[in-house]
Short mmCIF file of C-alpha atoms in Angstrom, two decimals:
data_model
loop_
_atom_site.label_atom_id
_atom_site.label_comp_id
_atom_site.label_asym_id
_atom_site.label_seq_id
_atom_site.Cartn_x
_atom_site.Cartn_y
_atom_site.Cartn_z
CA UNK A 1 -1.42 18.25 -1.45
CA UNK A 2 -1.76 17.37 -5.31
CA UNK A 3 2.26 17.54 -6.52
CA UNK A 4 3.48 15.88 -3.02
CA UNK A 5 0.90 12.60 -2.82
CA UNK A 6 0.95 11.97 -6.73
CA UNK A 7 4.26 10.17 -5.71
CA UNK A 8 2.32 7.69 -3.29
CA UNK A 9 0.25 6.44 -6.20
CA UNK A 10 -0.23 2.88 -6.75
CA UNK A 11 1.79 0.66 -9.10
CA UNK A 12 -0.90 0.59 -11.70
CA UNK A 13 -0.86 3.57 -13.78
CA UNK A 14 2.96 3.63 -13.88
CA UNK A 15 3.38 0.01 -14.67
CA UNK A 16 0.95 0.49 -17.73
CA UNK A 17 3.01 3.49 -19.01
CA UNK A 18 6.06 1.42 -18.68
CA UNK A 19 5.22 -1.62 -20.14
CA UNK A 20 4.04 -1.90 -23.73
CA UNK A 21 0.86 -4.00 -24.61
CA UNK A 22 0.64 -7.42 -25.43
CA UNK A 23 -2.78 -7.64 -27.15
CA UNK A 24 -5.89 -5.64 -28.10
CA UNK A 25 -7.96 -4.10 -26.15
CA UNK A 26 -11.30 -6.12 -25.39
CA UNK A 27 -14.13 -3.82 -26.13
CA UNK A 28 -16.41 -5.07 -23.32
CA UNK A 29 -13.36 -4.38 -20.66
CA UNK A 30 -12.69 -1.01 -22.30
CA UNK A 31 -16.02 -0.13 -21.75
CA UNK A 32 -16.08 -0.93 -18.39
CA UNK A 33 -13.05 1.02 -17.80
CA UNK A 34 -14.53 3.85 -19.29
CA UNK A 35 -17.96 4.16 -17.28
CA UNK A 36 -17.80 7.23 -15.06
CA UNK A 37 -20.25 7.59 -12.83
CA UNK A 38 -22.04 11.32 -11.49
CA UNK A 39 -21.81 10.19 -8.13
CA UNK A 40 -18.31 11.07 -7.40
CA UNK A 41 -16.37 14.26 -7.46
CA UNK A 42 -15.16 16.08 -10.48
CA UNK A 43 -11.12 14.86 -9.92
CA UNK A 44 -12.78 11.52 -9.77
CA UNK A 45 -14.54 11.68 -12.77
CA UNK A 46 -11.83 13.14 -14.77
CA UNK A 47 -9.21 10.15 -13.90
CA UNK A 48 -11.64 7.52 -14.56
CA UNK A 49 -12.14 8.97 -17.82
CA UNK A 50 -8.42 9.46 -18.76
CA UNK A 51 -8.06 5.74 -17.33
CA UNK A 52 -10.75 4.72 -19.81
CA UNK A 53 -9.32 6.29 -22.91
CA UNK A 54 -5.72 5.97 -22.40
CA UNK A 55 -5.11 2.70 -20.48
CA UNK A 56 -7.76 0.12 -21.96
CA UNK A 57 -5.05 -2.86 -22.00
CA UNK A 58 -3.52 -3.88 -18.91
CA UNK A 59 0.15 -5.35 -19.73
CA UNK A 60 1.43 -8.68 -18.82
CA UNK A 61 4.08 -8.73 -16.23
CA UNK A 62 6.94 -10.90 -16.31
CA UNK A 63 7.21 -14.63 -15.30
CA UNK A 64 8.05 -15.03 -11.78
CA UNK A 65 11.29 -16.38 -12.30
CA UNK A 66 12.32 -14.00 -14.88
CA UNK A 67 14.78 -12.02 -12.92
CA UNK A 68 16.30 -9.83 -15.62
CA UNK A 69 12.71 -8.92 -16.87
CA UNK A 70 11.91 -7.85 -13.01
CA UNK A 71 15.23 -6.12 -12.53
CA UNK A 72 14.80 -4.00 -15.70
CA UNK A 73 11.34 -2.92 -14.86
CA UNK A 74 12.65 -2.55 -11.08
CA UNK A 75 15.03 -0.13 -12.48
CA UNK A 76 12.61 1.83 -14.60
CA UNK A 77 10.01 2.40 -12.30
CA UNK A 78 12.50 3.65 -9.67
CA UNK A 79 13.90 5.98 -12.03
CA UNK A 80 10.33 7.49 -12.90
CA UNK A 81 9.88 8.00 -9.18
CA UNK A 82 13.41 9.88 -8.35
CA UNK A 83 12.87 12.77 -6.32
CA UNK A 84 15.52 15.34 -5.32
CA UNK A 85 16.31 14.92 -1.58
CA UNK A 86 17.33 18.43 -1.22
CA UNK A 87 14.20 19.46 -2.57
CA UNK A 88 12.21 17.10 0.02
CA UNK A 89 13.86 18.74 2.85
CA UNK A 90 12.91 22.25 1.54
CA UNK A 91 9.63 21.86 2.02
CA UNK A 92 9.44 21.98 5.79
CA UNK A 93 10.80 18.31 6.86
CA UNK A 94 13.96 17.09 8.60
CA UNK A 95 14.78 13.82 6.40
CA UNK A 96 17.78 11.45 7.43
CA UNK A 97 18.52 8.02 5.85
CA UNK A 98 19.58 5.13 8.35
CA UNK A 99 20.71 1.76 7.89
CA UNK A 100 20.24 -1.33 10.46
CA UNK A 101 20.99 -4.69 9.97
CA UNK A 102 21.37 -4.65 5.98
CA UNK A 103 17.90 -2.52 5.90
CA UNK A 104 17.68 1.04 5.06
CA UNK A 105 14.96 3.38 6.10
CA UNK A 106 14.14 7.42 5.57
CA UNK A 107 13.14 9.04 9.17
CA UNK A 108 10.94 12.27 8.09
CA UNK A 109 9.83 14.99 10.82
CA UNK A 110 8.02 18.17 10.14
CA UNK A 111 9.86 21.18 11.07
CA UNK A 112 8.76 22.47 14.94
CA UNK A 113 7.70 18.62 15.72
CA UNK A 114 6.90 18.46 19.70
CA UNK A 115 8.27 14.74 19.54
CA UNK A 116 5.35 12.71 21.84
CA UNK A 117 7.25 9.56 20.63
CA UNK A 118 4.87 8.43 18.35
CA UNK A 119 6.04 7.08 14.66
CA UNK A 120 4.11 6.07 11.46
CA UNK A 121 5.79 3.30 9.90
CA UNK A 122 5.06 3.71 5.97
CA UNK A 123 5.20 0.64 3.72
CA UNK A 124 5.04 1.75 -0.31
CA UNK A 125 3.11 -0.16 -2.84
CA UNK A 126 3.94 -1.60 -6.08
CA UNK A 127 3.17 -5.52 -5.80
CA UNK A 128 5.86 -6.36 -3.72
CA UNK A 129 7.94 -6.13 -6.88
CA UNK A 130 8.23 -2.20 -7.72
CA UNK A 131 9.35 1.04 -6.63
CA UNK A 132 11.40 2.10 -3.06
CA UNK A 133 11.77 4.96 -0.58
CA UNK A 134 12.66 7.71 -2.65
CA UNK A 135 9.76 7.82 -4.86
CA UNK A 136 7.36 7.84 -1.67
CA UNK A 137 9.28 10.56 0.15
CA UNK A 138 7.73 13.69 -0.98
CA UNK A 139 4.25 12.07 -0.47
CA UNK A 140 5.45 11.10 3.06
CA UNK A 141 6.76 14.32 3.66
CA UNK A 142 3.70 16.09 3.29
CA UNK A 143 1.56 13.67 5.15
CA UNK A 144 3.97 14.14 8.05
CA UNK A 145 3.14 17.54 8.01
CA UNK A 146 -0.71 17.03 7.52
CA UNK A 147 -0.25 14.43 10.38
CA UNK A 148 1.94 16.57 12.89
CA UNK A 149 3.90 13.13 13.28
CA UNK A 150 7.30 11.74 12.53
CA UNK A 151 7.12 9.18 9.41
CA UNK A 152 9.51 6.01 8.90
CA UNK A 153 9.58 5.16 5.41
CA UNK A 154 11.12 1.50 5.16
CA UNK A 155 13.14 0.42 1.87
CA UNK A 156 12.40 -3.15 1.96
CA UNK A 157 14.04 -5.48 -0.30
CA UNK A 158 11.90 -6.21 -3.50
CA UNK A 159 10.69 -9.76 -4.74
CA UNK A 160 11.76 -12.11 -6.82
CA UNK A 161 15.35 -11.37 -5.61
CA UNK A 162 13.79 -11.44 -1.88
CA UNK A 163 10.77 -13.75 -0.74
CA UNK A 164 8.05 -13.10 1.72
CA UNK A 165 10.15 -14.07 4.95
CA UNK A 166 12.94 -11.82 4.13
CA UNK A 167 10.72 -8.74 3.20
CA UNK A 168 8.44 -9.11 6.28
CA UNK A 169 11.61 -9.67 8.11
CA UNK A 170 13.11 -6.16 6.80
CA UNK A 171 10.07 -4.46 8.34
CA UNK A 172 10.50 -6.12 11.39
CA UNK A 173 13.99 -5.31 11.78
CA UNK A 174 13.44 -1.60 11.05
CA UNK A 175 10.62 -1.67 14.08
CA UNK A 176 12.95 -3.58 16.16
CA UNK A 177 15.52 -0.33 15.92
CA UNK A 178 12.92 1.91 16.55
CA UNK A 179 12.00 -0.05 20.25
CA UNK A 180 15.70 0.03 20.56
CA UNK A 181 15.80 3.91 20.24
CA UNK A 182 13.31 4.16 22.96
CA UNK A 183 9.97 3.62 20.84
CA UNK A 184 7.20 1.99 22.28
CA UNK A 185 5.24 -0.56 20.43
CA UNK A 186 1.67 1.14 21.35
CA UNK A 187 3.15 4.54 20.11
CA UNK A 188 4.02 2.98 16.68
CA UNK A 189 1.34 3.07 13.85
CA UNK A 190 1.52 0.46 11.17
CA UNK A 191 0.54 2.15 7.61
CA UNK A 192 0.73 1.04 4.12
CA UNK A 193 -1.03 1.14 0.44
CA UNK A 194 -1.59 -1.80 -1.88
CA UNK A 195 0.94 -4.42 -1.29
CA UNK A 196 2.46 -1.88 1.61
CA UNK A 197 -1.24 -2.49 3.09
CA UNK A 198 -0.65 -6.16 3.05
CA UNK A 199 2.73 -5.73 4.90
CA UNK A 200 1.46 -3.35 7.24
CA UNK A 201 -0.77 -6.08 8.49
CA UNK A 202 1.03 -9.03 7.88
CA UNK A 203 4.17 -7.79 9.92
CA UNK A 204 2.09 -6.65 12.65
CA UNK A 205 0.91 -10.46 12.67
CA UNK A 206 4.52 -11.73 12.27
CA UNK A 207 5.59 -9.21 15.58
CA UNK A 208 2.84 -10.27 17.77
CA UNK A 209 3.79 -14.39 17.04
CA UNK A 210 7.52 -13.41 17.30
CA UNK A 211 6.62 -11.89 20.86
CA UNK A 212 7.58 -8.04 19.93
CA UNK A 213 3.89 -7.29 20.88
CA UNK A 214 1.17 -4.74 19.04
CA UNK A 215 1.42 -1.65 17.98
CA UNK A 216 -0.93 1.24 18.59
CA UNK A 217 -2.70 1.40 15.21
CA UNK A 218 -2.59 0.05 11.72
CA UNK A 219 -4.49 2.00 8.57
CA UNK A 220 -4.32 0.42 4.93
CA UNK A 221 -5.10 1.92 1.73
CA UNK A 222 -6.15 -0.68 -0.86
CA UNK A 223 -4.46 -3.62 0.54
CA UNK A 224 -3.92 -7.11 -0.92
CA UNK A 225 -4.96 -9.29 2.10
CA UNK A 226 -5.57 -12.92 0.22
CA UNK A 227 -3.28 -14.12 -2.38
CA UNK A 228 -5.79 -16.44 -4.01
CA UNK A 229 -8.22 -15.25 -6.64
CA UNK A 230 -11.70 -16.37 -4.97
CA UNK A 231 -12.95 -13.59 -3.67
CA UNK A 232 -16.16 -11.68 -4.53
CA UNK A 233 -15.05 -8.73 -6.34
CA UNK A 234 -12.11 -10.17 -7.75
CA UNK A 235 -14.65 -11.50 -10.21
CA UNK A 236 -17.20 -9.07 -10.15
CA UNK A 237 -15.16 -6.07 -10.82
CA UNK A 238 -12.51 -7.91 -13.20
CA UNK A 239 -13.82 -6.11 -16.00
CA UNK A 240 -14.20 -3.04 -14.02
CA UNK A 241 -11.05 -2.13 -12.23
CA UNK A 242 -9.35 0.42 -14.17
CA UNK A 243 -6.07 -0.03 -12.42
CA UNK A 244 -5.19 -3.85 -12.30
CA UNK A 245 -6.13 -7.54 -13.85
CA UNK A 246 -5.27 -10.48 -11.64
CA UNK A 247 -4.51 -12.95 -14.28
CA UNK A 248 -2.01 -10.59 -16.30
CA UNK A 249 -0.67 -8.62 -13.64
CA UNK A 250 -0.98 -9.30 -9.87
CA UNK A 251 -0.65 -13.03 -10.05
CA UNK A 252 2.87 -13.32 -11.73
CA UNK A 253 3.72 -10.47 -8.79
CA UNK A 254 2.52 -12.71 -6.03
CA UNK A 255 4.34 -15.81 -7.13
CA UNK A 256 7.40 -13.70 -7.48
CA UNK A 257 6.83 -12.62 -3.82
CA UNK A 258 5.65 -16.18 -2.27
CA UNK A 259 5.61 -19.65 -3.57
CA UNK A 260 1.81 -20.86 -4.09
CA UNK A 261 2.33 -23.28 -1.45
CA UNK A 262 2.62 -20.42 1.23
CA UNK A 263 -0.38 -18.51 0.12
CA UNK A 264 -2.67 -19.47 2.95
CA UNK A 265 0.16 -18.26 5.69
CA UNK A 266 -1.14 -15.21 7.37
CA UNK A 267 2.25 -13.57 7.22
CA UNK A 268 1.52 -13.92 3.07
CA UNK A 269 -2.60 -13.69 2.95
CA UNK A 270 -3.52 -11.89 6.33
CA UNK A 271 -6.79 -12.44 6.15
CA UNK A 272 -6.04 -15.91 7.44
CA UNK A 273 -4.53 -14.43 10.40
CA UNK A 274 -5.77 -15.63 13.99
CA UNK A 275 -6.96 -12.33 15.31
CA UNK A 276 -8.43 -13.43 18.59
CA UNK A 277 -5.03 -13.72 19.63
CA UNK A 278 -4.93 -9.72 19.45
CA UNK A 279 -4.74 -7.11 17.01
CA UNK A 280 -4.47 -3.14 17.02
CA UNK A 281 -7.35 -0.98 16.19
CA UNK A 282 -7.35 -0.78 12.30
CA UNK A 283 -8.37 1.98 9.54
CA UNK A 284 -9.18 0.07 6.14
CA UNK A 285 -9.95 2.50 3.31
CA UNK A 286 -10.72 1.02 -0.42
CA UNK A 287 -12.61 2.34 -3.34
CA UNK A 288 -15.31 0.74 -4.89
CA UNK A 289 -13.55 0.39 -8.53
CA UNK A 290 -11.22 -2.32 -7.64
CA UNK A 291 -11.00 -5.81 -7.54
CA UNK A 292 -9.25 -5.74 -4.31
CA UNK A 293 -12.48 -4.36 -2.45
CA UNK A 294 -13.47 -7.79 -1.03
CA UNK A 295 -9.68 -7.94 0.37
CA UNK A 296 -10.57 -4.72 2.56
CA UNK A 297 -14.15 -6.12 3.51
CA UNK A 298 -12.89 -9.69 4.11
CA UNK A 299 -9.98 -8.29 6.78
CA UNK A 300 -12.62 -5.88 8.27
CA UNK A 301 -14.92 -8.85 8.60
CA UNK A 302 -11.83 -11.27 10.21
CA UNK A 303 -10.94 -8.50 12.82
CA UNK A 304 -14.56 -7.87 13.61
CA UNK A 305 -15.60 -11.15 14.36
CA UNK A 306 -12.38 -11.98 16.51
CA UNK A 307 -13.83 -9.05 19.00
CA UNK A 308 -11.24 -6.53 17.52
CA UNK A 309 -11.74 -3.05 16.53
CA UNK A 310 -11.99 -2.11 12.64
CA UNK A 311 -13.33 0.57 10.77
CA UNK A 312 -14.24 0.03 7.01
CA UNK A 313 -13.96 3.07 5.23
CA UNK A 314 -15.33 2.81 1.47
CA UNK A 315 -15.60 5.43 -1.19
CA UNK A 316 -18.00 5.57 -4.13
CA UNK A 317 -16.29 5.23 -7.66
CA UNK A 318 -12.95 5.33 -6.42
CA UNK A 319 -9.99 3.29 -7.54
CA UNK A 320 -6.89 1.72 -6.18
CA UNK A 321 -4.74 3.84 -3.84
CA UNK A 322 -7.41 7.39 -5.18
CA UNK A 323 -5.51 8.92 -2.30
CA UNK A 324 -2.50 9.11 -4.20
CA UNK A 325 -3.98 9.10 -7.66
CA UNK A 326 -6.13 12.22 -7.30
CA UNK A 327 -5.02 14.11 -3.87
CA UNK A 328 -7.09 17.14 -4.57
CA UNK A 329 -10.29 15.28 -4.88
CA UNK A 330 -12.63 15.51 -1.83
CA UNK A 331 -12.72 11.92 -1.39
CA UNK A 332 -8.75 11.79 -0.92
CA UNK A 333 -9.04 14.92 1.54
CA UNK A 334 -11.58 13.34 3.22
CA UNK A 335 -9.59 10.08 3.54
CA UNK A 336 -6.61 11.33 4.72
CA UNK A 337 -8.34 13.61 7.41
CA UNK A 338 -9.65 10.30 8.72
CA UNK A 339 -6.33 8.75 8.84
CA UNK A 340 -4.87 11.66 10.61
CA UNK A 341 -7.68 11.61 13.42
CA UNK A 342 -7.50 7.88 13.54
CA UNK A 343 -3.57 8.13 14.35
CA UNK A 344 -4.65 11.16 16.90
CA UNK A 345 -7.01 8.91 18.79
CA UNK A 346 -4.84 5.63 18.66
CA UNK A 347 -1.26 7.04 19.39
CA UNK A 348 -2.12 9.30 22.27
CA UNK A 349 -2.65 6.94 24.86
#
């Protein structure tokens, strides 16, 4: 799993490599990064030690309106994750690229699949401003084989060239294409990491609100659920998250995606959604070493308080989207197995 799922890792480590730091390291922050607990796997310990040693300074991203700056960084990020499509196809999957209503997506099916009509719609991470589908293909091909299911990888447009109504609209357009091809909403799962986790939840709310109905399941890895910087771990883990800084990184990406006046909209910050109107069973996975921990906790509480079904699955000492960063670690293998079991349970009905 190591070679494949590594391409699903979150934006943080790659962005640090792409951008030059703008100031010296804060000793307190660097010390927090360097803390390596003994309670996690050896893979997890190595990852935290590497981050603490190599990436103690988080760079500042471009201003929201700096389209040229974003374009340069987006091109560099995409190039760094480019994958040979022929090589992906050679690893036991069929891959086809499809375009619908101006939105493209890749359809991945493992060889020998007994098609039961189910499909997992995957939305990649990258803070709404980075990456594309090609960089996710190898990892999703691996997951398609592990899950034994068809996976559709949506190539949604990126901010700031597109804003949240257009980007969530891209995802909905792909789901509509699947429905037009005979798929049923109850056999569709929405799945995403980081910003993609936000989109998985937000577009589920959007589809419900537009009368399309509800998918059969939603699964998220380290999602962003609220654009405001008010939650507990946004502060308490601010100097301990080895991947991200809200002030220097996330805020600019969020402003590129949505104007601040829109941050309370449930299709932007889904934690504010009305879950009493209905929501699918949700599996919410997160690590204790990320400022977005509270986002997962709050989303779980919002769904449960409304009478919905949700599982909050938290992993000791794990950083942002650890499933992709250390795919061979026991924590990552367990997390992926739980996602498979979750889909097996809720897409078989």
